[in-house]
mmCIF file with all atom_site columns, C-alpha atoms in Angstrom:
data_model
loop_
_atom_site.group_PDB
_atom_site.id
_atom_site.type_symbol
_atom_site.label_atom_id
_atom_site.label_alt_id
_atom_site.label_comp_id
_atom_site.label_asym_id
_atom_site.label_entity_id
_atom_site.label_seq_id
_atom_site.pdbx_PDB_ins_code
_atom_site.Cartn_x
_atom_site.Cartn_y
_atom_site.Cartn_z
_atom_site.occupancy
_atom_site.B_iso_or_equiv
_atom_site.pdbx_formal_charge
_atom_site.auth_seq_id
_atom_site.auth_comp_id
_atom_site.auth_asym_id
_atom_site.auth_atom_id
_atom_site.pdbx_PDB_model_num
ATOM 1   C CA . PRO A 1 1   ? 41.322 -173.325 56.883 1.00 70.00 ? 1   PRO A CA 1
ATOM 2   C CA . MET A 1 2   ? 41.233 -170.660 59.653 1.00 80.00 ? 2   MET A CA 1
ATOM 3   C CA . ILE A 1 3   ? 38.606 -168.911 61.732 1.00 87.00 ? 3   ILE A CA 1
ATOM 4   C CA . ILE A 1 4   ? 39.432 -165.234 62.113 1.00 88.00 ? 4   ILE A CA 1
ATOM 5   C CA . THR A 1 5   ? 38.267 -163.270 65.152 1.00 91.00 ? 5   THR A CA 1
ATOM 6   C CA . GLY A 1 6   ? 38.823 -159.610 66.181 1.00 91.00 ? 6   GLY A CA 1
ATOM 7   C CA . SER A 1 7   ? 38.293 -158.089 69.673 1.00 91.00 ? 7   SER A CA 1
ATOM 8   C CA . GLU A 1 8   ? 37.942 -154.873 71.610 1.00 91.00 ? 8   GLU A CA 1
ATOM 9   C CA . ASP A 1 9   ? 41.525 -155.228 72.858 1.00 90.00 ? 9   ASP A CA 1
ATOM 10  C CA . GLY A 1 10  ? 42.720 -154.659 69.188 1.00 89.00 ? 10  GLY A CA 1
ATOM 11  C CA . THR A 1 11  ? 44.002 -158.190 68.586 1.00 89.00 ? 11  THR A CA 1
ATOM 12  C CA . ILE A 1 12  ? 43.208 -160.469 65.731 1.00 89.00 ? 12  ILE A CA 1
ATOM 13  C CA . ARG A 1 13  ? 43.190 -164.188 66.423 1.00 90.00 ? 13  ARG A CA 1
ATOM 14  C CA . LEU A 1 14  ? 43.488 -166.991 63.915 1.00 87.00 ? 14  LEU A CA 1
ATOM 15  C CA . TRP A 1 15  ? 42.120 -170.348 65.004 1.00 89.00 ? 15  TRP A CA 1
ATOM 16  C CA . HIS A 1 16  ? 42.396 -173.761 63.351 1.00 89.00 ? 16  HIS A CA 1
ATOM 17  C CA . VAL A 1 17  ? 39.006 -174.673 61.922 1.00 88.00 ? 17  VAL A CA 1
ATOM 18  C CA . ASN A 1 18  ? 39.049 -178.338 62.983 1.00 90.00 ? 18  ASN A CA 1
ATOM 19  C CA . THR A 1 19  ? 40.748 -178.316 66.343 1.00 92.00 ? 19  THR A CA 1
ATOM 20  C CA . TYR A 1 20  ? 39.656 -174.703 67.384 1.00 90.00 ? 20  TYR A CA 1
ATOM 21  C CA . ARG A 1 21  ? 43.252 -174.232 68.679 1.00 93.00 ? 21  ARG A CA 1
ATOM 22  C CA . LEU A 1 22  ? 44.681 -170.737 68.631 1.00 91.00 ? 22  LEU A CA 1
ATOM 23  C CA . GLU A 1 23  ? 47.349 -170.588 65.812 1.00 87.00 ? 23  GLU A CA 1
ATOM 24  C CA . PHE A 1 24  ? 48.318 -166.833 65.764 1.00 85.00 ? 24  PHE A CA 1
ATOM 25  C CA . THR A 1 25  ? 47.521 -163.592 67.589 1.00 88.00 ? 25  THR A CA 1
ATOM 26  C CA . LEU A 1 26  ? 48.237 -160.371 65.677 1.00 86.00 ? 26  LEU A CA 1
ATOM 27  C CA . ASN A 1 27  ? 48.323 -156.976 67.289 1.00 85.00 ? 27  ASN A CA 1
ATOM 28  C CA . TYR A 1 28  ? 49.117 -153.832 65.307 1.00 82.00 ? 28  TYR A CA 1
ATOM 29  C CA . GLY A 1 29  ? 48.507 -151.300 68.167 1.00 81.00 ? 29  GLY A CA 1
ATOM 30  C CA . PHE A 1 30  ? 45.183 -149.978 67.019 1.00 83.00 ? 30  PHE A CA 1
ATOM 31  C CA . GLU A 1 31  ? 42.010 -149.743 69.119 1.00 85.00 ? 31  GLU A CA 1
ATOM 32  C CA . ARG A 1 32  ? 38.958 -152.060 68.762 1.00 91.00 ? 32  ARG A CA 1
ATOM 33  C CA . VAL A 1 33  ? 38.672 -154.407 65.717 1.00 91.00 ? 33  VAL A CA 1
ATOM 34  C CA . TRP A 1 34  ? 35.269 -153.850 64.046 1.00 91.00 ? 34  TRP A CA 1
ATOM 35  C CA . CYS A 1 35  ? 35.459 -156.160 61.030 1.00 89.00 ? 35  CYS A CA 1
ATOM 36  C CA . GLY A 1 36  ? 37.627 -158.496 59.078 1.00 86.00 ? 36  GLY A CA 1
ATOM 37  C CA . SER A 1 37  ? 37.396 -159.872 55.566 1.00 85.00 ? 37  SER A CA 1
ATOM 38  C CA . GLN A 1 38  ? 39.380 -162.276 53.466 1.00 83.00 ? 38  GLN A CA 1
ATOM 39  C CA . LEU A 1 39  ? 39.690 -162.361 49.714 1.00 81.00 ? 39  LEU A CA 1
ATOM 40  C CA . PRO A 1 40  ? 38.453 -165.725 48.435 1.00 80.00 ? 40  PRO A CA 1
ATOM 41  C CA . SER A 1 41  ? 41.251 -168.092 47.419 1.00 78.00 ? 41  SER A CA 1
ATOM 42  C CA . SER A 1 42  ? 43.888 -165.765 48.761 1.00 78.00 ? 42  SER A CA 1
ATOM 43  C CA . ASN A 1 43  ? 45.927 -165.145 51.914 1.00 79.00 ? 43  ASN A CA 1
ATOM 44  C CA . THR A 1 44  ? 44.950 -161.436 51.899 1.00 83.00 ? 44  THR A CA 1
ATOM 45  C CA . LEU A 1 45  ? 43.062 -160.250 54.954 1.00 85.00 ? 45  LEU A CA 1
ATOM 46  C CA . SER A 1 46  ? 41.581 -156.779 55.547 1.00 88.00 ? 46  SER A CA 1
ATOM 47  C CA . ILE A 1 47  ? 40.984 -155.539 59.135 1.00 90.00 ? 47  ILE A CA 1
ATOM 48  C CA . GLY A 1 48  ? 38.879 -152.499 60.154 1.00 90.00 ? 48  GLY A CA 1
ATOM 49  C CA . TYR A 1 49  ? 39.762 -150.721 63.367 1.00 90.00 ? 49  TYR A CA 1
ATOM 50  C CA . ASP A 1 50  ? 38.472 -147.605 65.144 1.00 88.00 ? 50  ASP A CA 1
ATOM 51  C CA . GLU A 1 51  ? 41.477 -145.641 63.900 1.00 84.00 ? 51  GLU A CA 1
ATOM 52  C CA . GLY A 1 52  ? 41.743 -147.060 60.286 1.00 85.00 ? 52  GLY A CA 1
ATOM 53  C CA . THR A 1 53  ? 42.113 -150.095 58.088 1.00 86.00 ? 53  THR A CA 1
ATOM 54  C CA . ILE A 1 54  ? 45.011 -152.370 57.248 1.00 86.00 ? 54  ILE A CA 1
ATOM 55  C CA . MET A 1 55  ? 45.487 -155.184 54.787 1.00 84.00 ? 55  MET A CA 1
ATOM 56  C CA . ILE A 1 56  ? 47.842 -158.040 55.479 1.00 83.00 ? 56  ILE A CA 1
ATOM 57  C CA . LYS A 1 57  ? 49.016 -161.009 53.606 1.00 79.00 ? 57  LYS A CA 1
ATOM 58  C CA . LEU A 1 58  ? 48.966 -164.097 55.914 1.00 75.00 ? 58  LEU A CA 1
ATOM 59  C CA . GLY A 1 59  ? 52.389 -165.673 56.032 1.00 70.00 ? 59  GLY A CA 1
ATOM 60  C CA . ARG A 1 60  ? 54.141 -162.407 56.322 1.00 59.00 ? 60  ARG A CA 1
ATOM 61  C CA . GLU A 1 61  ? 51.862 -160.642 58.931 1.00 50.00 ? 61  GLU A CA 1
ATOM 62  C CA . GLN A 1 62  ? 53.137 -157.255 57.988 1.00 57.00 ? 62  GLN A CA 1
ATOM 63  C CA . PRO A 1 63  ? 50.721 -154.697 56.608 1.00 58.00 ? 63  PRO A CA 1
ATOM 64  C CA . ALA A 1 64  ? 50.889 -154.503 52.849 1.00 68.00 ? 64  ALA A CA 1
ATOM 65  C CA . ILE A 1 65  ? 48.748 -151.306 52.853 1.00 78.00 ? 65  ILE A CA 1
ATOM 66  C CA . THR A 1 66  ? 47.302 -149.144 55.615 1.00 80.00 ? 66  THR A CA 1
ATOM 67  C CA . MET A 1 67  ? 44.836 -146.218 55.766 1.00 83.00 ? 67  MET A CA 1
ATOM 68  C CA . ASP A 1 68  ? 44.064 -144.087 58.786 1.00 83.00 ? 68  ASP A CA 1
ATOM 69  C CA . ASN A 1 69  ? 40.805 -142.129 59.481 1.00 83.00 ? 69  ASN A CA 1
ATOM 70  C CA . SER A 1 70  ? 42.285 -138.982 57.929 1.00 86.00 ? 70  SER A CA 1
ATOM 71  C CA . GLY A 1 71  ? 42.325 -140.713 54.498 1.00 86.00 ? 71  GLY A CA 1
ATOM 72  C CA . LYS A 1 72  ? 46.128 -141.150 54.365 1.00 89.00 ? 72  LYS A CA 1
ATOM 73  C CA . VAL A 1 73  ? 47.142 -144.427 52.624 1.00 88.00 ? 73  VAL A CA 1
ATOM 74  C CA . ILE A 1 74  ? 50.600 -145.801 52.882 1.00 86.00 ? 74  ILE A CA 1
ATOM 75  C CA . TRP A 1 75  ? 51.911 -148.908 51.055 1.00 81.00 ? 75  TRP A CA 1
ATOM 76  C CA . ALA A 1 76  ? 55.110 -150.718 49.924 1.00 77.00 ? 76  ALA A CA 1
ATOM 77  C CA . LYS A 1 77  ? 55.669 -151.348 46.330 1.00 72.00 ? 77  LYS A CA 1
ATOM 78  C CA . HIS A 1 78  ? 58.764 -153.589 46.003 1.00 68.00 ? 78  HIS A CA 1
ATOM 79  C CA . SER A 1 79  ? 61.243 -151.688 48.152 1.00 72.00 ? 79  SER A CA 1
ATOM 80  C CA . GLU A 1 80  ? 59.706 -148.298 47.816 1.00 79.00 ? 80  GLU A CA 1
ATOM 81  C CA . ILE A 1 81  ? 57.399 -146.821 50.440 1.00 83.00 ? 81  ILE A CA 1
ATOM 82  C CA . GLN A 1 82  ? 54.646 -144.620 48.997 1.00 86.00 ? 82  GLN A CA 1
ATOM 83  C CA . GLN A 1 83  ? 51.755 -142.454 50.369 1.00 90.00 ? 83  GLN A CA 1
ATOM 84  C CA . ALA A 1 84  ? 48.580 -140.854 48.986 1.00 90.00 ? 84  ALA A CA 1
ATOM 85  C CA . ASN A 1 85  ? 45.598 -139.096 50.531 1.00 90.00 ? 85  ASN A CA 1
ATOM 86  C CA . VAL A 1 86  ? 42.142 -140.211 49.501 1.00 87.00 ? 86  VAL A CA 1
ATOM 87  C CA . LYS A 1 87  ? 40.503 -137.029 50.892 1.00 86.00 ? 87  LYS A CA 1
ATOM 88  C CA . THR A 1 88  ? 42.252 -134.994 48.140 1.00 86.00 ? 88  THR A CA 1
ATOM 89  C CA . LEU A 1 89  ? 39.769 -136.538 45.663 1.00 84.00 ? 89  LEU A CA 1
ATOM 90  C CA . GLY A 1 90  ? 36.827 -134.575 47.044 1.00 82.00 ? 90  GLY A CA 1
ATOM 91  C CA . ASP A 1 91  ? 33.318 -135.597 46.136 1.00 82.00 ? 91  ASP A CA 1
ATOM 92  C CA . ILE A 1 92  ? 33.861 -136.880 42.630 1.00 82.00 ? 92  ILE A CA 1
ATOM 93  C CA . GLU A 1 93  ? 31.592 -139.627 41.342 1.00 85.00 ? 93  GLU A CA 1
ATOM 94  C CA . MET A 1 94  ? 33.232 -143.000 40.813 1.00 83.00 ? 94  MET A CA 1
ATOM 95  C CA . LYS A 1 95  ? 32.010 -146.434 39.902 1.00 84.00 ? 95  LYS A CA 1
ATOM 96  C CA . ASP A 1 96  ? 32.703 -149.403 42.096 1.00 83.00 ? 96  ASP A CA 1
ATOM 97  C CA . GLY A 1 97  ? 36.012 -151.047 41.212 1.00 81.00 ? 97  GLY A CA 1
ATOM 98  C CA . GLU A 1 98  ? 37.243 -147.971 39.346 1.00 84.00 ? 98  GLU A CA 1
ATOM 99  C CA . VAL A 1 99  ? 40.969 -147.052 39.880 1.00 82.00 ? 99  VAL A CA 1
ATOM 100 C CA . LEU A 1 100 ? 41.355 -143.972 42.029 1.00 82.00 ? 100 LEU A CA 1
ATOM 101 C CA . PRO A 1 101 ? 43.280 -141.048 40.398 1.00 84.00 ? 101 PRO A CA 1
ATOM 102 C CA . LEU A 1 102 ? 45.603 -140.566 43.394 1.00 84.00 ? 102 LEU A CA 1
ATOM 103 C CA . SER A 1 103 ? 48.966 -138.861 43.121 1.00 86.00 ? 103 SER A CA 1
ATOM 104 C CA . ALA A 1 104 ? 51.579 -140.924 45.077 1.00 86.00 ? 104 ALA A CA 1
ATOM 105 C CA . LYS A 1 105 ? 54.369 -139.290 47.125 1.00 87.00 ? 105 LYS A CA 1
ATOM 106 C CA . ASP A 1 106 ? 57.592 -141.299 47.653 1.00 87.00 ? 106 ASP A CA 1
ATOM 107 C CA . LEU A 1 107 ? 58.571 -141.652 51.309 1.00 85.00 ? 107 LEU A CA 1
ATOM 108 C CA . GLY A 1 108 ? 61.806 -143.530 50.669 1.00 82.00 ? 108 GLY A CA 1
ATOM 109 C CA . SER A 1 109 ? 62.999 -147.113 50.307 1.00 79.00 ? 109 SER A CA 1
ATOM 110 C CA . CYS A 1 110 ? 63.572 -150.104 52.529 1.00 72.00 ? 110 CYS A CA 1
ATOM 111 C CA . GLU A 1 111 ? 65.219 -153.459 52.392 1.00 62.00 ? 111 GLU A CA 1
#
């Protein structure tokens, strides 16, 4: 179990729940951290910054998906890097949990 904190210097700190010892410090170069949330029974952590949002999987500490304040979303699917823009949806009505009809643009591949 971990305690997760965020701060105005843009860092996320992970603390051991029993010893209160600092285990990890993560810094992705964004401004202030406003919020953090973990999926129950998962290593997935979402972090909200002034400049956007990222989602990481603890254990790999690299963002699995990121979104900036302009609505641009970038993610890795296997070795392919893809991008979509949420603002292109406009003001359509959607239900919570519904899949967004985004058109993905391939940015290339990585190893």
